[in-house]
Amino acid sequence: MEKKRSNLVTRVLTAIVAIPLLLAIIFMAPPWGTFLLVAFAGMASVWEYCSITYGDENRLAKVVSVLVAAGISAVLYFVSEWFVEATAVAFLLIFIVFLFSYDDQERVSHQIGSSITGILYGGVVLTTLSLLVRDAGIAGPYWILMAMGVTWGSDTGAYFAGRAFGKHKLYEAVSPNKTIEGSLGGIAASIGFGFLFNYLFSFDAAWTSLEVWQVLVMAIPANILAQLGDLSESLIKRAHGIKDSGNILPGHGGMLDRIDGLIFASPWFYIFFTHFVL
Amino acid sequence: MEKKRSNLVTRVLTAIVAIPLLLAIIFMAPPWGTFLLVAFAGMASVWEYCSITYGDENRLAKVVSVLVAAGISAVLYFVSEWFVEATAVAFLLIFIVFLFSYDDQERVSHQIGSSITGILYGGVVLTTLSLLVRDAGIAGPYWILMAMGVTWGSDTGAYFAGRAFGKHKLYEAVSPNKTIEGSLGGIAASIGFGFLFNYLFSFDAAWTSLEVWQVLVMAIPANILAQLGDLSESLIKRAHGIKDSGNILPGHGGMLDRIDGLIFASPWFYIFFTHFVL
């Protein structure tokens, strides 16, 4: 009990520090400030993904993976026309680093696969969120908040709906506490946050108000992807018998635990914005 | 002995059928004929990569990986501006397929990593060769031959130089038969083939003759990458205790055995062409 309470205090204190810091960067820094924020979260995610999947082995390769992810992320944001070449170079680099630095030959193909997956995870898929901010111009900061609201709101909705009505397990083998009722509550919350934010943002002319259908077309797939992202990370953690992805955010576990849903939903926000809003 | 001889016959027969067929497609079909050829080789490579790294498990996931690779390869060739989104979607698809179709939870993270690595390997990295053909216009067929000559010539040069002078092991833990002398012979052969092809091609006005420095800047890095690609595949096969990557080409082993070097060198040919020739 004592432990639990102090954990809650830590959790709240972290949020009190982190949220204003996030908002300050998103609204007051130029777009590349948000890029740096997203890239930092991506790098932490790559580190955690590699740590989960290959334990404490080959630290050098983990560091290289994080740096390669940062590089590919920067190419994607600043010189997108070089993204194909950057992807190929990243791929070759990982193989070459492992070719000369593996510590266990039998595990090396697993580690190469994890590094490449981690790099796409944190360095490419999440970076689509930066692209959204880059391409949305003055509405960019609002789009980041919308993405966060729709995906994080889902967790909250799922938690309360699950507590109140949860009866039928969603996918017990992967995530035993989740229920179908919770999952539906998550979708409802995402839609609700989508409408709420759309309303609040419309007080600033930078935001182009969305129609009802646009909010639904944005929020429902984003929510489903976020839930799939959450389950996917649970699957990976469970495969390796690990509970938290890390401890970078005191009281909140690892970065990946926090943003696994957001990572999966990011490409959809970007695709939605470029096709249904622009 | 009997077995060996019949294997040589099979090998020669395969070459007699395959080489004219390759040349016919490369020179007589439109550029997307070469794209199909490269995409087919890429799909076979993905299949073999997955088969090596996750054995006979989860056939469905292997089929999906091959199809996703074909899809991403087609997007890259025909609608390059969608490549970022395609990469993200491919990534999500693989996770989602595995989320609902794994057969062994402890091995699932290895299989996800292998699928994603295989998709980049055969579906993205090798596809840079198609981009070269697409962007080189009427010189495209010659560029394909140049890439093949420089990388396959290397194997031949390495084989004979290694037999004649081979004393010092190159990297015994990964590929016990390779020697430093063979490796240098491979570089020499690549350079030689580069000059030879450049001379022969110059009889056709479609080919822009390369300067001496251009041949060297093209052939040396391409050769080193090809040798690293060959070693990388050896590492993966050795990690899983496998000798041939497959048996798609009778007498020649698997597709990957044949094109592992070409895959690694492909991005360099593309980068070289777009920056030092165009």
XYZ file of C-alpha atoms in Angstrom:
556
model
C 0.000 0.000 0.000
C 2.744 2.424 1.030
C 4.630 1.537 -2.140
C 1.554 2.036 -4.265
C 0.806 5.450 -2.820
C 4.363 6.720 -3.300
C 4.220 5.398 -6.858
C 1.064 7.425 -7.456
C 2.788 10.534 -6.070
C 5.775 9.979 -8.381
C 3.419 9.464 -11.262
C 1.562 12.697 -10.622
C 4.788 14.648 -10.049
C 6.199 13.380 -13.350
C 3.038 14.460 -15.135
C 3.151 17.915 -13.471
C 6.667 18.427 -14.808
C 6.241 16.726 -18.169
C 2.930 18.142 -19.402
C 3.769 21.868 -19.256
C 7.190 21.086 -20.739
C 5.553 19.213 -23.601
C 3.061 22.016 -24.231
C 5.777 24.674 -24.127
C 7.848 22.853 -26.743
C 4.851 22.077 -28.948
C 3.406 25.608 -28.916
C 6.394 27.897 -28.426
C 9.287 26.224 -30.282
C 9.464 26.054 -34.082
C 8.203 22.799 -35.697
C 11.627 21.181 -35.445
C 11.271 21.506 -31.655
C 8.409 19.050 -31.893
C 10.527 16.982 -34.252
C 13.229 16.776 -31.569
C 10.637 15.818 -28.960
C 9.230 13.055 -31.169
C 12.719 11.912 -32.171
C 13.710 11.714 -28.517
C 10.654 9.604 -27.715
C 11.478 7.474 -30.768
C 15.073 6.940 -29.647
C 13.904 5.911 -26.181
C 11.446 3.507 -27.819
C 14.166 1.924 -29.952
C 16.368 1.491 -26.898
C 13.530 -0.099 -24.956
C 12.446 -2.322 -27.840
C 15.981 -3.647 -28.236
C 16.384 -4.042 -24.471
C 13.171 -6.055 -24.211
C 13.989 -8.274 -27.182
C 17.649 -8.892 -26.664
C 18.127 -8.339 -22.983
C 21.454 -7.018 -21.780
C 23.465 -8.396 -24.680
C 25.464 -6.333 -27.156
C 25.153 -2.821 -25.777
C 27.146 -1.419 -28.682
C 24.573 -2.676 -31.179
C 21.764 -1.122 -29.123
C 23.522 2.246 -29.121
C 24.107 2.003 -32.879
C 20.444 1.110 -33.415
C 19.307 4.192 -31.495
C 21.671 6.436 -33.473
C 20.624 4.920 -36.800
C 16.989 5.514 -35.830
C 17.768 9.147 -35.040
C 19.529 9.489 -38.386
C 16.743 7.961 -40.438
C 14.204 10.052 -38.549
C 16.141 13.255 -39.336
C 16.446 12.326 -43.022
C 12.731 11.630 -43.153
C 11.849 14.975 -41.583
C 14.411 17.267 -43.220
C 15.216 15.591 -46.565
C 12.318 13.224 -47.253
C 13.424 12.705 -50.879
C 16.387 10.745 -49.491
C 14.292 8.427 -47.384
C 14.637 5.356 -49.620
C 18.406 5.614 -49.678
C 18.482 6.256 -45.905
C 16.388 3.148 -45.293
C 18.746 1.037 -47.384
C 21.831 2.487 -45.695
C 20.316 1.939 -42.240
C 19.618 -1.665 -43.162
C 23.167 -2.286 -44.389
C 24.690 -0.530 -41.375
C 22.861 -2.752 -38.914
C 23.966 -5.918 -40.697
C 27.562 -4.701 -40.920
C 27.722 -3.661 -37.260
C 26.400 -7.062 -36.201
C 28.654 -8.882 -38.633
C 31.613 -7.648 -36.605
C 30.180 -7.238 -33.112
C 27.846 -10.120 -32.307
C 28.483 -11.854 -29.016
C 26.397 -14.971 -29.575
C 26.177 -16.316 -33.091
C 22.969 -18.233 -32.435
C 21.161 -15.116 -31.256
C 22.529 -12.719 -33.846
C 19.686 -13.086 -36.351
C 17.182 -12.325 -33.607
C 19.136 -9.225 -32.621
C 19.474 -7.978 -36.196
C 15.725 -8.407 -36.653
C 15.006 -6.583 -33.405
C 17.275 -3.686 -34.274
C 15.727 -3.239 -37.695
C 12.223 -3.553 -36.261
C 13.090 -1.076 -33.494
C 14.471 1.396 -36.020
C 11.294 1.271 -38.094
C 9.183 1.433 -34.938
C 10.721 4.473 -33.276
C 12.580 6.013 -36.206
C 10.100 5.731 -39.064
C 6.564 4.884 -37.957
C 6.528 7.362 -35.060
C 8.246 10.006 -37.215
C 5.097 10.255 -39.347
C 3.803 12.299 -36.383
C 6.601 14.834 -37.012
C 5.718 14.901 -40.702
C 2.161 15.782 -39.748
C 3.390 18.726 -37.683
C 5.792 19.801 -40.418
C 3.130 19.708 -43.118
C 0.260 21.135 -41.053
C 2.008 24.497 -40.578
C 0.422 26.712 -37.926
C -2.162 24.039 -37.107
C 0.682 21.599 -36.317
C 0.663 22.004 -32.517
C -3.074 21.334 -32.443
C -2.631 18.205 -34.520
C -0.122 16.841 -32.017
C -2.596 17.487 -29.186
C -5.385 15.885 -31.192
C -3.272 12.771 -31.811
C -2.377 12.561 -28.142
C -5.929 13.212 -26.979
C -7.464 10.600 -29.259
C -4.926 7.887 -28.379
C -4.360 8.625 -24.692
C -8.020 9.380 -24.125
C -8.630 5.844 -25.323
C -6.615 4.362 -22.447
C -8.618 6.320 -19.923
C -11.949 5.420 -21.491
C -10.948 1.775 -21.715
C -9.863 1.756 -18.075
C -13.132 3.104 -16.716
C -15.397 1.194 -19.106
C -13.481 -1.978 -18.319
C -13.825 -1.421 -14.563
C -17.537 -0.656 -14.812
C -18.730 -3.147 -17.417
C -15.796 -5.453 -18.223
C -16.906 -9.059 -18.517
C -15.641 -10.569 -21.768
C -11.909 -10.945 -22.206
C -10.515 -9.247 -25.306
C -7.397 -11.370 -25.925
C -6.414 -13.165 -22.768
C -3.286 -14.888 -24.116
C -1.653 -11.541 -24.829
C -3.147 -9.110 -22.334
C -5.223 -10.814 -19.620
C -6.759 -7.689 -18.060
C -8.308 -6.203 -21.180
C -11.981 -6.689 -21.895
C -14.155 -6.138 -24.961
C -16.240 -3.694 -22.929
C -13.097 -1.740 -22.079
C -12.048 -1.727 -25.691
C -15.418 -0.306 -26.791
C -15.170 2.287 -24.016
C -11.804 3.251 -25.491
C -13.323 3.832 -28.923
C -16.111 5.919 -27.387
C -13.580 7.993 -25.446
C -11.470 8.563 -28.571
C -14.487 9.818 -30.456
C -15.441 12.029 -27.514
C -11.960 13.519 -27.249
C -11.928 14.045 -31.003
C -15.116 16.130 -30.844
C -14.057 17.944 -27.676
C -10.650 18.961 -29.046
C -12.120 19.887 -32.411
C -14.516 22.209 -30.580
C -11.894 23.729 -28.276
C -9.326 24.239 -31.054
C -11.863 26.010 -33.242
C -11.479 29.095 -31.048
C -8.101 29.593 -32.738
C -8.170 30.452 -36.456
C -5.080 28.270 -37.003
C -7.307 25.205 -36.683
C -9.533 24.209 -39.592
C -12.651 22.819 -37.912
C -13.434 19.239 -38.856
C -16.846 18.008 -39.957
C -18.578 15.297 -37.944
C -17.663 12.608 -40.494
C -14.058 13.751 -40.461
C -13.827 13.350 -36.691
C -15.251 9.846 -36.968
C -13.018 8.850 -39.919
C -10.022 10.129 -37.962
C -10.782 8.824 -34.479
C -12.173 5.324 -35.031
C -9.314 3.853 -37.118
C -6.776 5.714 -34.968
C -8.270 4.172 -31.879
C -8.301 0.663 -33.315
C -4.686 1.052 -34.413
C -3.745 2.377 -30.972
C -5.342 -0.632 -29.305
C -3.546 -2.962 -31.731
C -0.290 -1.158 -30.980
C -0.878 -1.615 -27.281
C -1.594 -5.330 -27.758
C 1.459 -5.702 -30.009
C 3.742 -4.299 -27.380
C 2.106 -6.558 -24.777
C 2.807 -9.510 -27.050
C 6.486 -8.594 -27.363
C 6.863 -8.004 -23.620
C 5.048 -11.230 -22.821
C 7.210 -13.155 -25.291
C 10.217 -12.054 -23.275
C 8.613 -12.254 -19.833
C 8.927 -8.533 -19.130
C 6.408 -6.233 -17.440
C 7.482 -2.631 -18.045
C 9.338 -1.559 -21.160
C 11.676 0.617 -19.077
C 11.675 3.292 -16.391
C 12.457 6.517 -18.211
C 9.278 8.208 -16.936
C 9.189 7.852 -13.129
C 5.898 6.280 -12.092
C 4.827 5.742 -15.705
C 7.095 2.843 -16.654
C 8.896 3.053 -19.962
C 8.433 5.367 -22.908
C 7.133 2.517 -25.053
C 4.455 1.647 -22.467
C 3.200 5.207 -22.837
C 3.393 5.643 -26.593
C 2.902 2.157 -28.082
C -0.637 3.084 -29.133
C 0.374 6.497 -30.434
C 3.116 4.951 -32.609
C 0.648 2.671 -34.394
C -1.902 5.454 -34.816
C 0.602 8.043 -36.101
C 0.686 6.940 -39.757
C -3.095 7.101 -39.837
C -3.167 10.664 -38.490
C -0.652 11.617 -41.167
C -2.517 9.849 -43.969
C -5.838 11.283 -42.747
C -4.449 14.797 -42.640
C -2.827 14.694 -46.080
C -5.882 13.127 -47.740
C -8.953 14.293 -45.881
C -7.958 17.714 -44.586
C -5.309 19.215 -46.874
C 31.568 -37.931 -57.927
C 28.524 -39.025 -59.910
C 26.411 -36.704 -57.789
C 28.841 -33.855 -58.267
C 28.936 -34.232 -62.032
C 25.162 -34.352 -62.379
C 24.985 -31.281 -60.160
C 27.361 -29.459 -62.524
C 25.195 -30.462 -65.475
C 22.079 -29.181 -63.714
C 23.899 -25.983 -62.902
C 24.977 -25.391 -66.493
C 21.539 -26.281 -67.836
C 19.909 -23.832 -65.441
C 22.292 -21.123 -66.617
C 21.621 -21.921 -70.284
C 17.904 -21.427 -69.693
C 18.107 -18.540 -67.253
C 20.643 -16.229 -68.884
C 18.939 -15.738 -72.274
C 15.622 -15.367 -70.461
C 17.103 -12.678 -68.200
C 18.627 -10.826 -71.160
C 15.405 -11.021 -73.150
C 13.399 -9.489 -70.316
C 16.008 -6.836 -69.572
C 16.490 -5.705 -73.162
C 13.188 -6.412 -74.862
C 10.506 -5.767 -72.237
C 9.641 -2.278 -70.971
C 11.351 -1.164 -67.713
C 8.571 -2.640 -65.610
C 9.547 -6.042 -67.019
C 12.837 -5.640 -65.196
C 10.890 -4.418 -62.176
C 8.893 -7.673 -62.221
C 12.096 -9.683 -62.538
C 13.701 -7.884 -59.600
C 10.502 -8.069 -57.557
C 10.305 -11.800 -58.196
C 13.900 -12.250 -57.014
C 13.071 -10.080 -54.011
C 10.009 -12.154 -53.127
C 12.048 -15.364 -53.350
C 14.665 -13.733 -51.108
C 12.072 -12.768 -48.496
C 10.696 -16.300 -48.517
C 14.163 -17.778 -48.100
C 15.186 -15.271 -45.431
C 12.088 -16.097 -43.397
C 12.538 -19.822 -43.975
C 16.140 -19.702 -42.768
C 15.362 -17.617 -39.716
C 12.137 -19.153 -38.573
C 12.266 -22.624 -40.025
C 9.019 -24.289 -40.941
C 6.888 -22.396 -38.454
C 3.989 -20.101 -39.318
C 3.674 -20.544 -43.067
C 0.860 -17.978 -43.188
C 3.146 -15.277 -41.817
C 5.804 -16.143 -44.388
C 3.284 -15.832 -47.216
C 2.070 -12.494 -45.829
C 5.671 -11.265 -45.557
C 6.333 -12.095 -49.205
C 3.140 -10.326 -50.306
C 3.878 -7.267 -48.173
C 7.364 -7.130 -49.707
C 5.859 -7.263 -53.199
C 3.457 -4.486 -52.248
C 6.085 -2.176 -50.788
C 8.328 -2.855 -53.767
C 5.546 -1.882 -56.184
C 4.761 1.293 -54.240
C 8.445 2.209 -54.266
C 8.718 1.695 -58.018
C 5.396 3.106 -59.211
C 4.420 5.672 -56.554
C 7.635 6.514 -54.705
C 6.026 9.522 -53.012
C 3.957 7.034 -50.977
C 6.941 5.053 -49.779
C 6.957 6.401 -46.199
C 3.306 5.561 -45.709
C 3.805 2.142 -47.333
C 6.688 1.388 -44.978
C 4.576 2.295 -41.957
C 1.619 0.252 -43.194
C 3.869 -2.743 -43.930
C 5.248 -2.511 -40.410
C 1.803 -2.393 -38.807
C 0.505 -5.220 -41.000
C 3.278 -7.577 -39.943
C 2.680 -6.890 -36.257
C -1.071 -7.307 -36.631
C -0.772 -10.555 -38.597
C 1.538 -11.992 -35.958
C -0.617 -10.680 -33.130
C -3.341 -13.052 -34.277
C -1.404 -15.902 -35.908
C 1.706 -16.718 -33.868
C 2.161 -20.359 -33.007
C 4.826 -19.997 -30.323
C 4.686 -16.919 -28.135
C 8.339 -17.167 -27.145
C 9.507 -17.125 -30.756
C 7.101 -14.495 -32.020
C 9.398 -11.504 -31.533
C 12.109 -13.305 -33.497
C 9.669 -14.012 -36.310
C 8.344 -10.454 -36.424
C 11.918 -9.181 -36.619
C 12.767 -11.642 -39.376
C 9.718 -10.744 -41.419
C 10.405 -7.032 -41.193
C 14.082 -7.567 -41.977
C 13.189 -9.827 -44.912
C 10.745 -7.243 -46.259
C 13.392 -4.517 -46.202
C 15.968 -6.917 -47.639
C 14.065 -8.197 -50.660
C 11.344 -5.555 -50.928
C 13.209 -2.302 -50.365
C 16.991 -2.654 -50.556
C 16.944 -4.814 -53.695
C 14.243 -2.622 -55.244
C 16.762 0.235 -55.515
C 18.033 -1.768 -58.506
C 14.626 -1.326 -60.172
C 14.723 2.392 -59.391
C 18.064 2.593 -61.168
C 16.563 1.003 -64.264
C 13.483 3.213 -64.065
C 15.506 6.412 -63.752
C 18.254 5.503 -66.226
C 15.842 5.386 -69.159
C 17.296 3.776 -72.306
C 20.581 3.055 -70.506
C 18.674 1.045 -67.884
C 19.311 -2.435 -69.324
C 23.033 -1.724 -69.434
C 22.996 -0.585 -65.834
C 21.457 -3.865 -64.759
C 24.177 -5.765 -66.612
C 26.841 -3.522 -65.100
C 25.513 -4.186 -61.597
C 25.425 -7.913 -62.229
C 28.849 -7.955 -63.852
C 30.515 -6.000 -61.069
C 28.985 -8.093 -58.269
C 28.975 -11.546 -59.871
C 32.380 -10.969 -61.454
C 33.593 -10.485 -57.906
C 32.612 -14.037 -56.920
C 34.515 -15.477 -59.859
C 37.613 -13.360 -59.232
C 37.520 -14.221 -55.536
C 37.188 -17.917 -56.305
C 40.215 -18.081 -58.592
C 42.401 -15.681 -56.588
C 41.554 -17.610 -53.429
C 42.449 -20.940 -55.055
C 45.734 -19.619 -56.445
C 46.974 -17.407 -53.610
C 44.627 -17.901 -50.641
C 46.542 -18.155 -47.368
C 45.086 -15.736 -44.807
C 41.573 -16.359 -43.580
C 39.201 -13.413 -44.066
C 36.649 -14.090 -41.297
C 36.790 -17.727 -40.294
C 34.014 -17.626 -37.678
C 31.476 -16.622 -40.312
C 32.761 -18.053 -43.597
C 35.668 -20.478 -43.152
C 36.643 -20.858 -46.809
C 37.133 -17.193 -47.646
C 40.613 -15.678 -47.704
C 41.938 -12.115 -47.806
C 43.681 -12.942 -51.087
C 40.385 -14.121 -52.552
C 38.680 -10.979 -51.356
C 41.294 -8.775 -53.042
C 40.954 -10.870 -56.203
C 37.226 -10.124 -56.039
C 37.839 -6.382 -55.933
C 40.249 -6.651 -58.860
C 37.719 -8.643 -60.870
C 34.972 -6.111 -60.120
C 37.146 -3.284 -61.358
C 38.076 -5.321 -64.435
C 34.455 -6.109 -65.235
C 33.565 -2.465 -64.675
C 36.084 -1.342 -67.298
C 35.244 -4.171 -69.688
C 31.487 -3.520 -69.604
C 31.987 0.222 -69.840
C 34.043 -0.364 -73.002
C 31.616 -2.848 -74.544
C 28.517 -0.784 -73.760
C 30.047 2.318 -75.317
C 29.337 0.861 -78.752
C 25.679 1.703 -78.094
C 24.803 5.402 -77.903
C 22.311 4.634 -75.101
C 25.233 4.219 -72.718
C 27.052 7.308 -71.390
C 30.679 6.204 -71.155
C 32.150 6.482 -67.673
C 35.489 8.102 -66.863
C 38.201 6.023 -65.204
C 37.528 7.592 -61.797
C 33.817 6.906 -62.193
C 34.418 3.207 -62.807
C 36.597 3.035 -59.705
C 34.163 5.019 -57.528
C 31.387 2.725 -58.699
C 33.106 -0.660 -58.597
C 35.190 -0.587 -55.403
C 32.441 0.335 -52.892
C 29.990 -1.917 -54.756
C 32.406 -4.801 -54.445
C 33.047 -4.213 -50.747
C 29.295 -4.011 -50.113
C 28.751 -7.185 -52.127
C 31.331 -9.030 -50.063
C 29.741 -7.716 -46.846
C 26.363 -8.845 -48.139
C 27.752 -12.296 -48.828
C 29.282 -12.495 -45.331
C 26.042 -11.217 -43.767
C 24.038 -13.975 -45.381
C 26.653 -16.514 -44.281
C 26.293 -15.200 -40.742
C 22.521 -15.631 -40.822
C 22.741 -19.117 -42.326
C 25.432 -20.155 -39.867
C 23.384 -18.780 -36.942
C 20.643 -21.206 -37.959
C 22.887 -24.084 -39.049
C 21.783 -23.980 -42.686
C 23.928 -24.430 -45.813
C 21.884 -23.308 -48.815
C 19.240 -20.617 -48.606
C 16.887 -22.678 -50.786
C 16.727 -24.592 -54.044
C 14.809 -22.354 -56.415
C 17.620 -22.375 -58.992
C 18.528 -26.030 -59.732
C 22.256 -26.549 -59.177
C 22.717 -22.990 -57.894
C 21.132 -23.296 -54.452
C 18.736 -20.593 -53.376
C 18.011 -17.183 -54.817
C 19.545 -15.484 -51.790
C 22.812 -17.415 -52.217
C 23.027 -15.967 -55.694
C 22.003 -12.364 -55.028
C 23.065 -11.646 -51.424
C 25.983 -9.555 -52.702
C 23.898 -7.812 -55.353
C 21.277 -6.813 -52.761
C 23.839 -5.018 -50.605
C 25.480 -3.347 -53.605
C 22.207 -2.200 -55.198
C 21.702 0.979 -53.136
C 25.231 2.044 -53.996
C 24.645 1.598 -57.738
C 21.510 3.703 -57.398
C 23.181 6.413 -55.328
C 26.203 6.418 -57.655
C 24.015 6.759 -60.715
C 21.842 9.563 -59.356
C 24.820 11.549 -58.019
C 27.797 10.834 -60.217
C 26.232 10.127 -63.592
C 22.917 11.975 -63.873
